[in-house]
Coordinates of N, CA and C in Angstrom, one line a residue:
M1025 N -14.9 -3.9 25.0 CA -13.7 -3.4 24.3 C -13.7 -1.9 24.5
V1026 N -12.5 -1.4 24.8 CA -12.4 0.0 25.1 C -11.9 0.7 23.7
R1027 N -12.6 1.8 23.4 CA -12.2 2.5 22.2 C -11.5 3.7 22.6
L1028 N -10.4 4.0 21.8 CA -9.6 5.2 22.1 C -9.9 6.2 21.0
N1029 N -9.9 7.5 21.4 CA -10.1 8.5 20.4 C -8.7 8.7 19.7
R1030 N -8.7 9.6 18.7 CA -7.5 9.8 18.0 C -6.3 10.3 18.8
Q1031 N -6.6 11.2 19.7 CA -5.5 11.8 20.6 C -5.0 10.7 21.5
Q1032 N -5.8 9.8 22.0 CA -5.4 8.8 22.9 C -4.5 7.8 22.1
R1033 N -4.9 7.5 20.9 CA -4.1 6.5 20.0 C -2.8 7.1 19.8
L1034 N -2.7 8.4 19.5 CA -1.4 9.0 19.2 C -0.5 9.0 20.4
L1035 N -1.1 9.3 21.6 CA -0.4 9.3 22.8 C 0.1 7.9 23.1
S1036 N -0.8 6.9 22.9 CA -0.4 5.5 23.1 C 0.8 5.1 22.2
S1037 N 0.7 5.4 20.9 CA 1.8 5.1 20.0 C 3.1 5.8 20.4
S1038 N 3.0 7.0 20.9 CA 4.2 7.8 21.4 C 4.8 7.1 22.5
L1039 N 4.0 6.6 23.5 CA 4.5 5.9 24.7 C 5.1 4.6 24.3
I1040 N 4.6 3.9 23.3 CA 5.2 2.7 22.9 C 6.5 2.9 22.2
G1041 N 6.6 4.0 21.4 CA 7.9 4.3 20.8 C 8.9 4.7 21.8
Y1042 N 8.5 5.5 22.9 CA 9.4 5.8 23.9 C 9.9 4.6 24.7
Y1043 N 9.0 3.6 25.0 CA 9.3 2.4 25.6 C 10.4 1.6 24.8
E1044 N 10.1 1.5 23.5 CA 11.1 0.8 22.7 C 12.5 1.5 22.7
M1045 N 12.5 2.8 22.6 CA 13.8 3.5 22.7 C 14.5 3.3 24.0
E1046 N 13.7 3.3 25.1 CA 14.3 3.1 26.4 C 14.9 1.7 26.5
L1047 N 14.2 0.7 26.0 CA 14.7 -0.7 25.9 C 16.1 -0.7 25.2
R1048 N 16.1 -0.1 24.0 CA 17.3 -0.1 23.2 C 18.5 0.6 24.0
S1049 N 18.2 1.6 24.7 CA 19.3 2.3 25.4 C 19.7 1.6 26.6
Q1050 N 18.8 0.8 27.2 CA 19.2 0.1 28.5 C 20.0 -1.2 28.3
V1051 N 19.6 -1.9 27.2 CA 20.2 -3.2 27.0 C 21.6 -3.0 26.3
T1052 N 22.6 -3.5 26.8 CA 24.0 -3.2 26.3 C 24.2 -4.1 25.0
I1053 N 25.2 -3.8 24.3 CA 25.6 -4.5 23.1 C 25.9 -6.0 23.5
R1054 N 26.6 -6.2 24.6 CA 27.0 -7.5 25.0 C 25.7 -8.3 25.4
E1055 N 24.8 -7.6 26.0 CA 23.5 -8.3 26.4 C 22.7 -8.7 25.2
K1056 N 22.7 -7.8 24.2 CA 22.1 -8.2 22.9 C 22.7 -9.4 22.2
E1057 N 24.0 -9.4 22.3 CA 24.7 -10.6 21.8 C 24.3 -11.9 22.5
V1058 N 24.2 -11.8 23.8 CA 23.7 -13.0 24.6 C 22.3 -13.4 24.1
L1059 N 21.4 -12.4 24.0 CA 20.0 -12.6 23.6 C 20.0 -13.3 22.2
L1060 N 20.8 -12.8 21.3 CA 20.9 -13.3 19.9 C 21.3 -14.8 19.9
L1061 N 22.4 -15.1 20.7 CA 22.9 -16.4 20.7 C 21.9 -17.4 21.4
L1062 N 21.2 -16.9 22.4 CA 20.2 -17.8 23.1 C 19.0 -18.0 22.2
S1063 N 18.6 -16.9 21.4 CA 17.5 -17.0 20.5 C 17.7 -18.0 19.4
Q1064 N 19.0 -18.3 19.1 CA 19.4 -19.3 18.1 C 19.5 -20.7 18.7
G1065 N 19.1 -20.9 19.9 CA 19.0 -22.2 20.5 C 20.3 -22.6 21.2
N1066 N 21.2 -21.7 21.4 CA 22.5 -22.0 22.1 C 22.2 -22.1 23.6
T1067 N 22.9 -23.0 24.3 CA 22.8 -23.1 25.7 C 23.7 -22.0 26.4
Y1068 N 23.6 -21.9 27.7 CA 24.5 -21.0 28.4 C 26.0 -21.3 28.1
L1069 N 26.3 -22.6 28.1 CA 27.7 -23.1 27.9 C 28.1 -22.7 26.5
D1070 N 27.3 -23.0 25.5 CA 27.6 -22.7 24.1 C 27.8 -21.2 23.9
T1071 N 26.9 -20.4 24.6 CA 27.0 -18.9 24.5 C 28.3 -18.4 25.1
S1072 N 28.7 -19.0 26.3 CA 29.9 -18.6 27.0 C 31.1 -18.9 26.1
K1073 N 31.1 -20.0 25.4 CA 32.3 -20.4 24.6 C 32.3 -19.5 23.4
N1074 N 31.2 -19.2 22.8 CA 31.1 -18.3 21.6 C 31.6 -16.9 22.0
M1075 N 31.3 -16.4 23.2 CA 31.7 -15.1 23.6 C 33.0 -15.0 24.3
N1076 N 33.6 -16.2 24.5 CA 34.9 -16.3 25.3 C 34.8 -15.7 26.7
V1077 N 33.7 -16.1 27.4 CA 33.5 -15.7 28.8 C 33.0 -16.9 29.5
G1078 N 33.0 -16.8 30.8 CA 32.5 -17.9 31.7 C 31.0 -18.0 31.7
V1079 N 30.5 -19.2 32.0 CA 29.0 -19.4 32.1 C 28.4 -18.5 33.1
S1080 N 29.2 -18.2 34.2 CA 28.6 -17.3 35.2 C 28.4 -15.9 34.7
T1081 N 29.3 -15.5 33.8 CA 29.1 -14.2 33.1 C 27.9 -14.1 32.3
V1082 N 27.6 -15.2 31.6 CA 26.4 -15.3 30.7 C 25.2 -15.2 31.7
R1083 N 25.2 -16.0 32.8 CA 24.1 -15.9 33.7 C 23.9 -14.5 34.3
K1084 N 24.9 -13.8 34.5 CA 24.8 -12.4 35.0 C 24.2 -11.5 34.0
H1085 N 24.6 -11.7 32.7 CA 24.0 -10.9 31.6 C 22.5 -11.3 31.5
V1086 N 22.2 -12.5 31.6 CA 20.8 -12.9 31.5 C 19.9 -12.3 32.6
Q1087 N 20.5 -12.3 33.9 CA 19.7 -11.7 35.0 C 19.5 -10.2 34.8
S1088 N 20.5 -9.6 34.2 CA 20.4 -8.2 33.9 C 19.4 -7.9 32.9
I1089 N 19.4 -8.7 31.8 CA 18.4 -8.6 30.7 C 17.0 -8.8 31.3
L1090 N 16.8 -9.9 32.1 CA 15.5 -10.1 32.6 C 14.9 -9.0 33.4
Q1091 N 15.8 -8.4 34.2 CA 15.4 -7.2 35.0 C 15.1 -6.0 34.1
K1092 N 15.9 -5.7 33.2 CA 15.7 -4.5 32.3 C 14.4 -4.7 31.5
L1093 N 14.2 -5.9 31.0 CA 13.0 -6.1 30.1 C 11.7 -6.4 30.9
G1094 N 11.9 -6.7 32.2 CA 10.7 -7.2 32.9 C 10.2 -8.5 32.5
A1095 N 11.2 -9.4 32.0 CA 10.8 -10.7 31.5 C 10.8 -11.7 32.6
K1096 N 10.0 -12.8 32.4 CA 9.9 -13.8 33.4 C 11.0 -14.9 33.3
N1097 N 11.4 -15.1 32.0 CA 12.5 -16.1 31.8 C 13.2 -15.7 30.4
T1098 N 14.1 -16.5 30.1 CA 14.9 -16.3 28.9 C 14.1 -16.2 27.6
T1099 N 13.1 -17.2 27.5 CA 12.3 -17.2 26.3 C 11.4 -15.9 26.2
H1100 N 10.9 -15.5 27.3 CA 10.1 -14.3 27.4 C 11.0 -13.1 27.0
A1101 N 12.2 -13.0 27.5 CA 13.2 -12.0 27.1 C 13.5 -11.9 25.6
V1102 N 13.6 -13.1 25.0 CA 13.9 -13.2 23.6 C 12.6 -12.6 22.8
A1103 N 11.5 -13.1 23.3 CA 10.2 -12.6 22.6 C 10.1 -11.1 22.7
I1104 N 10.3 -10.5 23.9 CA 10.2 -9.1 24.0 C 11.3 -8.4 23.1
S1105 N 12.5 -8.9 23.1 CA 13.5 -8.3 22.3 C 13.2 -8.4 20.8
V1106 N 12.7 -9.5 20.3 CA 12.3 -9.5 18.9 C 11.1 -8.6 18.6
K1107 N 10.1 -8.6 19.5 CA 9.0 -7.7 19.3 C 9.3 -6.2 19.2
N1108 N 10.3 -5.9 20.0 CA 10.7 -4.5 20.1 C 11.9 -4.1 19.3
G1109 N 12.4 -5.0 18.4 CA 13.4 -4.7 17.5 C 14.8 -4.7 18.0
L1110 N 15.0 -5.3 19.2 CA 16.4 -5.3 19.8 C 17.2 -6.3 19.1
I1111 N 16.6 -7.4 18.7 CA 17.4 -8.4 17.9 C 16.4 -8.9 16.8
D1112 N 17.1 -9.5 15.8 CA 16.3 -10.0 14.7 C 15.7 -11.3 15.0
P1113 N 14.6 -11.7 14.4 CA 14.0 -13.0 14.7 C 15.0 -14.1 14.4
P1114 N 15.0 -15.2 15.1 CA 15.9 -16.3 14.8 C 15.5 -17.0 13.5

């Protein structure tokens, strides 16, 4: 186990705070809406109907979200979003 001194812990928490702010600024409001709907168990089709867009638009939003968050899949993206305060837990 690696132990960090006080200065390293402060720097680490600062970097985490910066990372969270970066995530918030990169993910658009519409992408957050997609994440929220998917986190509630909606399918891409349900999400597209709820947002009045096509399924292909939802897929594009999801691909953008995955890239911005560095997520492996939609479930991972939702987990990252909840952990970093982008969306509320379902």
